[in-house]
Structure formats: C-alpha cells, structure tokens
Amino acid sequence: STAQACPCLSGLTCRCRGACGRAGLATQMALSPPAGTTYAVLGHIVDAPQLDVVRGLDEPSLVVVSGSGEIESVHRAGAADAAASLEASGVTVIRLGQRDFLVPGFIDCHVHASQWAYMGTGIDRPLMADDGFLAKYAFPAESALNAQTAGEVYRAAIDDMLRNGTTTALVWGSARLDASEEYVKAVVERGGPRSLIGKVSMDRHCPEGYVETTAQSLADTEAFVLRTKAANDALGLPAGSPPLVAPAITPRFLPTCTAELLRGLGALAEKHDCFVQSHLSESCDELAFSSSLFPGFRSDAAAFAAFGLLRRPSLMAHCVHLQPGEAELLLQHGCAMAHCPTSNFFFAKEALPVRQMLQLGVKVGLGTDVAGGYSPAMLVSLRHAVLASKTLQFRRAKGCVFQCGVGAAGALSPQRECPVPSGQPSKRARATAARTEGFGVDFDPAADEATLRDRHNLSHTDGLHLATQAGADALGFGGSLGSFDAGKRFDAVVWAAEGPNVRCYRGGVAEEPSDLLHKLLTNGDDRNIKAVYIGGRRVV
C-alpha cells in the first residue's frame, strides 16, 4: 500500500504521524525536492512583514523557488492555477496539507552557543555576583571549550537551533580562538543555520586563565575575522546571497573591556567592515559597574559610540535600562536591539518597550539568549515577548512598590535600585541609581487600559514578525530574508498543526487557518516542524 491510501491523508502528508505505517517515506519525499532544481510550494504561505500585518491566511498561495534557492515569484491569488501550470511544465510542486503552514525561518538575534552545556541552570542567580551566573556557570563553561571539546557542544547547539526552526542566528562563541573556529566548521559542515559569529573579547574582570591580554584579544579577533570570511568565500554562494558564516566583533560588555581594547575593536570593525555585537544596559548591577569604570561618558551607549562600536550594522542585546537619549543614540548610529524577554525576566527584571522602540525607528529583533534564556526555541521567546508586553500594561496605584519611571515621584522600587561598587561612585553611577525616567517602564498614572495597550501590546503574530522579518532587519538582511517576497532567499519552515500538542477533533471549533496558526504560535514546538530550508535546500 502507499501513503496516498491513508484515510488520515491531507495533501501529501499523513495526519496519523505514521500510526498507519504508511506516512514516513511519502512525507519525506514530498518535502524534499530534487537538489538544484526549480520547485514550488502550494498551501498556507504565511509571513508577517510588519507589526499588525499577516499575509497568507485567507487563501492558499504559491511560492516558486529557483535552483539557487532564491524566491522567483509569489502568487497570493490564482495559486492553484499557477501550480497546475508549473506541474504541466515539469516543475515539482510541494502541496502542503490543510493543517500545514510554511513560515519564514526564525532569526535568533542573540544566542550564546558556548553556553549550551548548562542551558536551563543558573538563572536563579544574579548576573554578576561572586557566585552568580557569569562566575559560576558562564565563565567555567566557556573556558572549558577548545579545539577538542567545542565541536560536540557546537554541533548540539546547531542541531537544536535547526530542529526548532532557527535558520539564522547572531551567535556568541567564547574567548578562545580555536574553540570559536569549531563553530564555524560545524555550521559549514551542517549547512546552517546562517550565522554571524563572534569570538568574545575581554581583557579584565574575568577569571584567571580565561582573561585575555589586550594585544592577544585584538590579534585573535582579527585572525578570526579573516578566517571566517575565507570560510564563507570558499562556499561559492550565489551572488547577493547572505553569508552562511560571517564574523562579528564581540566585546563581551563594558565591565570586561578596557578602553584600549574597545578602541582596537572599533578600529577592526571599521577596517574589515564587520558587524558588532555586545550587551547594553542588561541589569542594574552591570550598569552601575560599567558607569564606575567609564565615568567620563554619560551612558553606556555613549561609551560604545566613542570607541566606534555603535555602527551600521551593529546590535546590542537587552537595552532595558536605557537612560534618556540612549535609544535615540542607537538610532542615530544605526544600531539595532535584541529583545531577550526570557532572560530579561530573570536578570534585567524589566521589559523592553518593543512597540515604542520600533515606532521610534530603532530596529528590534528577538533573541533566545541561551543560556540566560533556558530554551533554544524561538517560539518560547516569541511567547515571552508577548507576556513581557502585557507586564508593561499593568496599571499600578500611585505609591505602589513596583512604581517606577516617569511619574514615580523620585522613588524607585527596591528591585530598581542600582548598587554601585565600593568606593566613591562616579557622577554617572549616582545618576544611574537615581534616574526615574526613560524607556524602562513608562509609568503614567493617567493612562487608561486602551492607552497602555496601544503603547505596548504585542500579539502572537507580532511575535512572529519579531522572530522573522524584524530579526532580518536588525541583522542587516531585511532585503534578503524574513518574508516571502520575490528576490529573497528561501529560508523557511513547514509547520504542522497536529497532535499531541495541537489537537483536532471531529466537529471541533477554532479550525480556521488563523486559529490553527495561533495554536502553533502558543502550543507548537519542534514536534510540529516537518521541514526546514536554508537557501532552498532542506536541512531538517
């Protein structure tokens, strides 16, 4: 018997997940077009190119993919006729099932691949205490990686990302040159995810044996930049294609970098036209420490800018404790933000006002922040971004201990107090500890529910936008990735709205395409991902 005989069949996919014994081979063959040939996909082709905009739910669409992995055309109307015409000319057409969706590949804008070994632990600790997240977990895990040990960790990270639908990532390696090069090798071998990857730079306030000298950090960083560019050039990718691997200049954050190192990294970014990534205003303890180390700058963003590390393109993770004017400074320099809601709940204890930042013009992508975030799944980060937006809509009575931001009458809640290091705090440290305005929590005692919703609310389809097109924009790939438009690369994921986590009952309700998509966004996981494509080539 064949899979087509299965009573569970919808399109070319068996809905009983193999219980009838006929599904596996047909499903795999149907979703794996011949390599290097033009093919098309017909069905629910869904993307979210803007906030509050979702395409492809009203009727089936058709996307045509060239042999080089570029989207040749997208048919939002008349898709069935276009598919029939293509099939008549000998082009393979993948027909998705009625409960299947094709969505753009997820783009993770902040992930520490070097921290994979302890993912799920350490988030109950403060970021920078002597026995905190960095000291007890991050530094030991990263320093243990070398040319012999890193490959196993990075291959696991790559498999987890791809299995969860991540097709592009802004990745942190470690401060070890040889270990970071193992990540590049693993991506090239696996064929994804597309990765901007950084060898971490840090020359102070790190454990002995892991801290770098300034000269060695700069030399290793430049070597990593050159070798990573050479590795991508050797692939012979089609002209105009985003890279499979590319280097990112990566100062860990201000507390672990001297001015000399930051200045040298800025010069390397300019010399080699490299992407820059770091952490900015993540937690109060980090903010207070950095202000004591760089007292001559009125903000952390100003320090990064002075050293040439806010540039186009660049991205700063977190950005939840910004001082007045910092967001505008990022915008001025073309620097994007990575919203990491999961880790922000644990370490920042604050939420990024994403909608306000986007309305300002700052580009904002979404990040898992493994291992500060406990899951490599962008779907988890997407859901947490929605929840974080709800916390910004809480209405609080005047004088509430949670009250902060504009209108707080000069009083910070206990968790917003920013301790400073021992010794005389700098003027900026005192200002940081006392600030009561900015983008952190825009407290407005007069704001009604509708005002707060309009100001902050994110829906789950808005989360899909953050995880796809917004991430592409943040990384400088907005013209090549993030949505289904002609001329972009076909980086995509096939989702199936099926059990055991997405239920379907005979005569049930909530079975419209928009309902099924919402079920996937709220309850879906890697079990619902049937195929992943990068540049038109199936990798999962």
XYZ file of C-alpha atoms in Angstrom:
540
model
C 0.000 0.000 0.000
C 1.082 3.626 -0.397
C 0.813 6.711 1.770
C -1.821 8.131 -0.595
C -4.224 5.405 0.554
C -4.133 6.570 4.173
C -7.542 7.863 5.366
C -5.665 10.425 7.520
C -4.057 11.961 4.444
C -4.311 15.661 3.773
C -2.348 16.838 0.759
C 0.771 14.655 0.707
C 1.142 14.296 4.453
C -0.218 11.549 6.673
C -2.019 13.019 9.679
C -1.691 9.931 11.891
C 2.087 10.504 12.170
C 2.865 7.005 10.981
C 0.342 5.026 13.052
C -0.942 3.525 9.810
C 2.605 2.581 8.811
C 2.401 4.469 5.521
C 3.408 8.030 6.327
C 7.115 8.471 6.780
C 8.548 7.876 3.312
C 5.858 9.787 1.435
C 6.141 12.770 3.752
C 9.911 12.945 3.451
C 9.895 12.568 -0.336
C 7.144 15.155 -0.764
C 9.042 17.785 1.195
C 12.448 17.104 -0.381
C 12.609 18.475 -3.938
C 15.464 17.443 -6.234
C 18.605 19.418 -5.433
C 19.483 22.325 -7.703
C 16.141 22.400 -9.500
C 13.278 24.878 -9.557
C 10.334 23.854 -7.393
C 7.253 25.423 -5.825
C 5.269 25.161 -2.601
C 1.458 25.456 -2.563
C -0.586 25.978 0.595
C -0.773 28.355 3.529
C 2.308 30.519 2.843
C 2.263 32.796 5.888
C 4.539 35.661 6.851
C 4.385 38.809 8.996
C 6.325 41.568 7.195
C 5.204 44.274 9.659
C 3.653 44.588 13.079
C -0.105 44.016 12.862
C 0.217 42.510 9.361
C -0.089 38.793 8.485
C -0.234 37.530 4.914
C -1.328 34.184 3.512
C -4.185 33.145 5.794
C -7.122 33.987 3.532
C -6.400 31.546 0.715
C -3.616 29.231 -0.481
C -0.557 30.840 -2.005
C 2.243 29.593 -4.212
C 5.941 30.368 -3.828
C 8.355 29.440 -6.625
C 11.971 28.705 -5.670
C 14.863 28.714 -8.136
C 17.559 26.075 -8.250
C 19.889 28.547 -6.494
C 17.486 28.978 -3.572
C 16.053 32.358 -4.488
C 12.327 33.098 -4.393
C 11.408 33.654 -8.059
C 7.781 34.629 -7.532
C 4.939 34.544 -5.041
C 1.324 34.076 -6.134
C -1.159 35.252 -3.494
C -4.090 34.903 -5.900
C -4.699 32.227 -8.503
C -2.211 29.949 -6.769
C -3.888 26.676 -7.762
C -3.913 27.578 -11.464
C -0.284 28.707 -11.292
C 0.651 25.414 -9.622
C -1.113 23.387 -12.274
C 0.706 25.313 -14.991
C 4.060 24.677 -13.360
C 3.357 20.981 -12.958
C 2.379 20.761 -16.604
C 5.797 22.163 -17.487
C 7.554 19.575 -15.312
C 8.235 21.676 -12.189
C 7.893 19.880 -8.841
C 5.115 21.343 -6.691
C 5.050 20.542 -2.976
C 1.412 20.590 -1.863
C 1.047 21.288 1.829
C -1.717 19.738 3.888
C -4.757 21.661 5.063
C -3.275 21.999 8.553
C 0.248 22.825 7.340
C 1.882 26.236 7.209
C 5.016 27.491 5.503
C 6.573 30.338 7.518
C 9.904 32.164 7.198
C 12.794 30.664 9.107
C 13.308 32.069 12.585
C 16.124 34.566 13.188
C 17.711 34.419 16.642
C 19.381 37.774 17.303
C 21.207 36.792 20.495
C 22.394 33.300 21.452
C 25.471 32.009 23.303
C 26.360 28.698 21.655
C 29.299 28.378 24.044
C 26.872 28.116 26.977
C 24.862 25.175 25.649
C 26.214 22.718 28.208
C 24.477 24.385 31.149
C 21.300 25.600 29.416
C 18.447 25.532 31.923
C 20.552 26.211 35.003
C 21.944 29.278 36.751
C 19.014 31.584 36.063
C 18.144 31.721 39.760
C 21.352 33.659 40.456
C 22.246 37.321 39.968
C 24.237 38.108 36.867
C 27.435 39.488 38.379
C 27.732 38.237 41.984
C 30.799 36.261 43.082
C 28.714 33.081 42.835
C 26.410 34.444 40.140
C 25.525 33.407 36.625
C 28.746 34.579 34.995
C 31.193 33.423 37.674
C 29.675 30.023 38.453
C 28.378 28.974 35.042
C 29.272 31.131 32.021
C 32.992 31.598 32.518
C 33.732 27.959 33.505
C 31.652 26.545 30.639
C 33.202 28.815 28.046
C 36.773 28.387 29.260
C 36.402 24.590 29.064
C 35.932 24.773 25.289
C 38.887 24.193 22.989
C 39.577 22.611 19.624
C 38.999 19.147 21.094
C 35.872 19.802 23.189
C 33.990 22.586 21.398
C 32.831 20.589 18.385
C 30.484 18.363 20.374
C 28.880 21.330 22.128
C 28.504 23.370 18.962
C 27.070 20.513 16.916
C 24.426 20.023 19.595
C 23.644 23.737 19.569
C 23.341 23.749 15.786
C 21.082 20.706 15.762
C 18.842 22.226 18.440
C 18.558 25.520 16.600
C 17.742 23.928 13.263
C 15.311 21.430 14.798
C 13.437 24.361 16.335
C 13.257 26.243 13.039
C 16.094 28.753 13.504
C 17.693 29.392 10.124
C 19.778 32.476 11.018
C 21.477 33.419 14.285
C 23.729 36.077 15.779
C 25.986 33.787 17.795
C 28.444 34.222 20.641
C 31.388 31.867 20.767
C 33.941 32.028 23.562
C 37.145 33.992 24.111
C 39.121 31.029 22.740
C 40.066 31.427 19.079
C 40.354 27.687 18.410
C 37.008 26.917 20.063
C 35.177 29.663 18.172
C 36.577 28.360 14.891
C 34.990 24.999 15.680
C 31.580 26.633 15.472
C 32.366 27.947 12.002
C 33.453 24.481 10.886
C 30.303 22.887 12.287
C 27.986 25.328 10.504
C 29.741 24.854 7.185
C 29.529 21.086 7.599
C 25.826 21.152 8.564
C 24.729 23.819 6.090
C 23.162 26.067 8.708
C 21.983 27.999 10.462
C 23.297 31.121 8.788
C 25.500 32.577 11.481
C 27.087 35.856 12.355
C 29.561 34.523 14.909
C 31.803 36.350 17.338
C 34.924 35.371 19.205
C 34.354 37.067 22.559
C 36.816 39.796 23.590
C 37.546 40.653 27.237
C 40.753 41.779 28.939
C 39.759 42.452 32.556
C 37.435 41.372 35.383
C 37.433 37.759 34.177
C 38.756 34.593 35.837
C 42.466 33.929 35.696
C 43.162 31.572 32.844
C 40.277 32.909 30.764
C 41.018 36.628 30.667
C 42.938 37.813 27.582
C 45.669 40.351 27.208
C 44.612 43.320 25.129
C 47.120 42.574 22.390
C 46.204 38.889 22.203
C 42.489 39.630 22.126
C 42.893 42.007 19.196
C 45.233 39.652 17.316
C 42.920 36.659 17.798
C 39.872 38.701 16.832
C 41.461 39.812 13.567
C 42.579 36.257 12.814
C 39.035 35.025 13.449
C 37.579 37.708 11.183
C 39.873 36.818 8.296
C 39.468 33.056 8.623
C 35.674 33.216 8.936
C 35.387 35.410 5.857
C 37.625 32.993 3.975
C 35.467 30.043 5.050
C 32.355 31.705 3.658
C 34.089 32.792 0.437
C 35.154 29.186 -0.152
C 31.496 28.099 -0.293
C 30.889 29.904 -3.581
C 27.407 31.074 -2.607
C 25.226 32.728 -5.279
C 25.845 36.424 -5.816
C 23.775 38.548 -3.477
C 23.142 35.710 -1.057
C 23.502 36.405 2.678
C 26.554 34.612 4.087
C 26.395 31.212 5.698
C 29.084 32.313 8.171
C 30.355 35.827 8.856
C 32.399 37.328 11.706
C 31.078 39.702 14.347
C 33.262 41.881 16.546
C 32.189 40.891 20.072
C 33.270 42.828 23.173
C 31.528 40.968 25.978
C 30.310 44.125 27.696
C 31.824 47.253 29.162
C 32.841 45.812 32.568
C 35.173 43.232 30.979
C 36.804 45.518 28.409
C 39.402 48.248 28.808
C 39.226 51.421 26.794
C 42.283 50.261 24.826
C 40.562 47.025 23.843
C 37.315 48.753 22.887
C 39.198 51.279 20.780
C 41.085 48.498 18.998
C 37.900 46.512 18.356
C 36.235 49.591 16.893
C 39.191 50.001 14.549
C 38.947 46.358 13.471
C 35.219 46.713 12.807
C 35.942 49.680 10.577
C 38.927 48.051 8.848
C 37.118 44.819 7.989
C 33.558 46.227 7.741
C 32.324 43.846 10.428
C 29.109 43.511 12.324
C 29.395 44.410 16.039
C 27.500 42.837 18.921
C 27.565 43.298 22.691
C 25.360 43.651 25.776
C 23.937 47.017 26.793
C 22.058 48.061 29.936
C 21.100 44.499 30.832
C 20.929 44.687 34.618
C 21.294 47.252 37.359
C 24.467 45.687 38.782
C 26.090 45.656 35.342
C 25.004 49.233 34.674
C 26.390 50.508 37.950
C 29.702 48.716 37.468
C 30.197 49.988 33.931
C 29.381 53.549 34.996
C 32.129 53.393 37.628
C 34.628 52.105 35.042
C 33.762 54.685 32.383
C 32.843 57.805 34.374
C 33.605 60.136 31.503
C 30.578 59.017 29.479
C 27.032 59.921 30.341
C 25.740 56.493 29.271
C 26.906 53.046 28.199
C 25.743 53.714 24.636
C 27.830 56.883 24.577
C 30.894 54.852 25.568
C 30.333 52.294 22.816
C 29.797 55.106 20.311
C 33.004 56.857 21.309
C 35.019 53.715 20.593
C 33.438 53.178 17.150
C 31.330 50.206 18.250
C 27.927 51.690 17.516
C 27.928 51.437 13.783
C 25.838 50.283 10.876
C 25.451 47.350 11.221
C 25.596 46.576 14.936
C 23.306 45.185 17.605
C 23.116 45.475 21.374
C 21.309 42.877 23.453
C 18.756 43.707 26.184
C 18.779 47.543 26.400
C 16.117 47.516 29.122
C 17.624 50.108 31.483
C 18.334 52.859 28.980
C 18.901 56.395 30.125
C 17.168 59.290 28.384
C 18.635 59.780 24.918
C 20.284 56.355 24.618
C 17.626 54.917 22.304
C 17.998 57.946 20.048
C 21.773 57.490 20.063
C 21.389 53.877 18.937
C 19.045 55.017 16.195
C 21.457 57.731 15.093
C 24.268 55.204 14.675
C 22.121 52.519 13.027
C 22.466 50.116 15.950
C 19.692 47.570 16.478
C 18.454 45.886 19.660
C 17.948 42.226 20.547
C 14.876 41.740 22.723
C 15.580 38.788 25.044
C 12.399 38.535 27.121
C 13.162 35.214 28.813
C 16.494 36.252 30.305
C 15.193 39.759 30.951
C 12.635 38.316 33.360
C 15.441 36.679 35.335
C 18.294 39.189 35.183
C 17.002 42.553 33.997
C 13.732 42.369 35.940
C 12.318 44.698 33.355
C 10.690 44.530 29.942
C 11.760 46.252 26.751
C 9.009 48.506 25.324
C 9.339 46.950 21.890
C 6.485 48.702 20.152
C 7.743 52.105 21.311
C 11.251 51.342 20.113
C 10.011 50.264 16.690
C 7.848 53.380 16.436
C 10.933 55.450 17.266
C 12.676 53.795 14.331
C 15.082 51.506 16.189
C 15.308 48.034 14.684
C 14.440 45.318 17.203
C 14.884 41.574 16.732
C 14.155 38.683 19.068
C 16.711 36.518 20.881
C 16.669 33.332 22.946
C 19.803 34.393 24.876
C 20.728 30.813 25.701
C 21.859 30.165 28.403
C 20.458 33.244 30.143
C 17.313 32.047 28.412
C 16.513 28.431 29.158
C 15.202 27.346 25.754
C 16.736 27.379 22.256
C 13.250 27.595 20.727
C 12.342 30.939 19.220
C 8.698 30.016 19.787
C 9.368 30.239 23.536
C 10.983 33.662 23.150
C 8.080 34.745 20.958
C 5.573 33.822 23.676
C 7.626 35.516 26.365
C 7.805 38.680 24.250
C 4.009 38.740 24.246
C 3.905 38.229 28.016
C 6.537 40.923 28.569
C 4.394 43.376 26.609
C 1.498 42.587 28.942
C 3.543 43.461 32.023
C 4.079 46.948 30.599
C 0.305 47.346 30.589
C -0.133 46.719 34.311
C -1.897 49.655 35.947
C -0.426 50.429 39.345
C -1.736 52.615 42.090
C 0.297 55.686 42.993
C 2.842 54.754 45.657
C 2.887 51.067 44.684
C 6.292 49.488 45.362
C 6.517 48.499 41.704
C 6.116 52.096 40.617
C 8.987 53.485 38.601
C 9.596 55.569 35.532
C 8.046 58.911 34.745
C 5.614 59.937 37.467
C 7.240 57.901 40.211
C 7.814 60.992 42.350
C 11.524 60.237 42.595
C 11.037 56.874 44.309
C 12.496 53.679 42.889
C 11.169 50.274 43.819
C 13.645 48.036 45.690
C 14.407 45.953 42.632
C 15.256 49.042 40.557
C 17.886 50.329 42.963
C 21.269 50.088 41.287
C 24.085 49.246 43.705
C 27.471 50.737 42.906
C 30.881 49.182 43.594
C 32.698 50.009 46.792
C 34.473 53.347 46.866
C 33.280 56.739 45.757
C 30.681 56.275 42.997
C 31.002 58.357 39.874
C 28.558 61.093 38.996
C 27.143 58.841 36.260
C 26.749 55.963 38.712
C 24.789 58.189 41.075
C 22.657 59.440 38.217
C 22.042 55.890 37.045
C 20.983 54.773 40.509
C 18.625 57.701 40.898
C 17.110 58.027 37.442
C 13.347 57.912 37.308
C 12.614 58.394 33.647
C 13.364 56.917 30.259
C 12.093 53.932 28.366
C 12.264 51.388 31.227
C 8.666 51.466 32.456
C 6.721 54.369 31.103
C 4.588 54.913 34.217
C 1.634 57.145 33.534
C -0.985 57.244 36.297
C -3.441 58.844 33.891
C -3.111 56.172 31.203
C -6.198 54.053 30.731
C -6.255 50.441 29.601
C -6.656 51.304 25.928
C -3.734 53.745 26.003
C -1.416 51.214 27.609
C -2.499 48.547 25.130
C -1.837 50.795 22.144
C 1.522 51.794 23.589
C 2.875 48.357 24.423
C 0.762 45.407 23.291
C 2.243 42.648 21.141
C 0.113 39.841 19.729
C 1.467 36.400 18.916
C 1.507 37.281 15.227
C 3.504 40.383 16.162
C 5.856 37.913 17.826
C 6.115 36.087 14.505
C 7.161 39.370 12.923
C 9.838 39.913 15.585
C 11.140 36.370 15.079
C 11.400 36.721 11.291
C 11.356 39.997 9.345
C 12.248 42.222 12.304
C 15.213 39.979 13.073
C 16.351 40.128 9.460
C 16.108 43.917 9.559
C 18.103 44.042 12.806
C 20.927 41.982 11.311
C 21.026 43.941 8.060
C 19.466 41.131 5.992
C 15.999 42.628 5.622
C 16.226 42.695 1.843
C 17.221 39.031 1.642
C 15.474 37.213 4.495
C 12.468 37.360 6.789
C 9.459 37.133 4.463
C 8.216 35.522 1.271
C 8.915 38.088 -1.439
C 10.472 37.714 -4.854
C 14.238 38.141 -4.796
C 14.692 36.947 -1.213
C 16.317 33.683 -0.191
C 14.057 30.736 0.569
C 14.772 30.181 4.269
C 11.594 28.556 5.539
C 9.933 26.158 7.962
C 6.995 23.787 7.385
C 4.719 23.608 10.432
C 2.000 21.046 11.015
C -0.909 21.907 13.323
C -1.288 18.396 14.693
C -1.110 16.417 17.929
C -0.242 15.636 20.535
C 0.162 19.320 21.394
C -2.137 20.851 18.755
C -5.400 18.928 18.877
C -8.019 18.314 16.214
C -11.468 16.870 16.986
C -14.248 15.886 14.614
C -16.727 18.730 14.578
C -14.417 20.900 16.664
C -14.264 24.675 16.685
C -11.314 27.018 16.081
C -10.235 25.251 12.891
C -9.853 28.252 10.601
C -6.285 28.858 9.330
C -5.906 31.842 11.656
C -6.947 29.638 14.591
C -4.509 26.883 13.645
C -1.673 29.369 13.266
C -2.438 30.785 16.707
C -2.435 27.282 18.186
C 1.013 26.697 16.713
C 2.305 30.018 17.993
C 1.074 29.265 21.515
C 1.403 25.470 21.798
C 3.711 24.403 18.981
C 7.237 23.083 19.401
C 9.823 21.087 17.458
C 7.361 18.177 17.104
C 5.317 20.346 14.752
C 8.245 21.204 12.482
C 8.280 18.893 9.469
C 10.966 20.521 7.344
C 13.475 23.371 7.439
C 15.029 25.001 4.361
C 18.022 27.303 4.045
C 18.654 28.846 0.636
C 16.146 26.438 -0.879
C 17.981 23.378 0.444
C 16.305 21.168 3.004
C 18.431 20.865 6.172
C 15.861 19.232 8.527
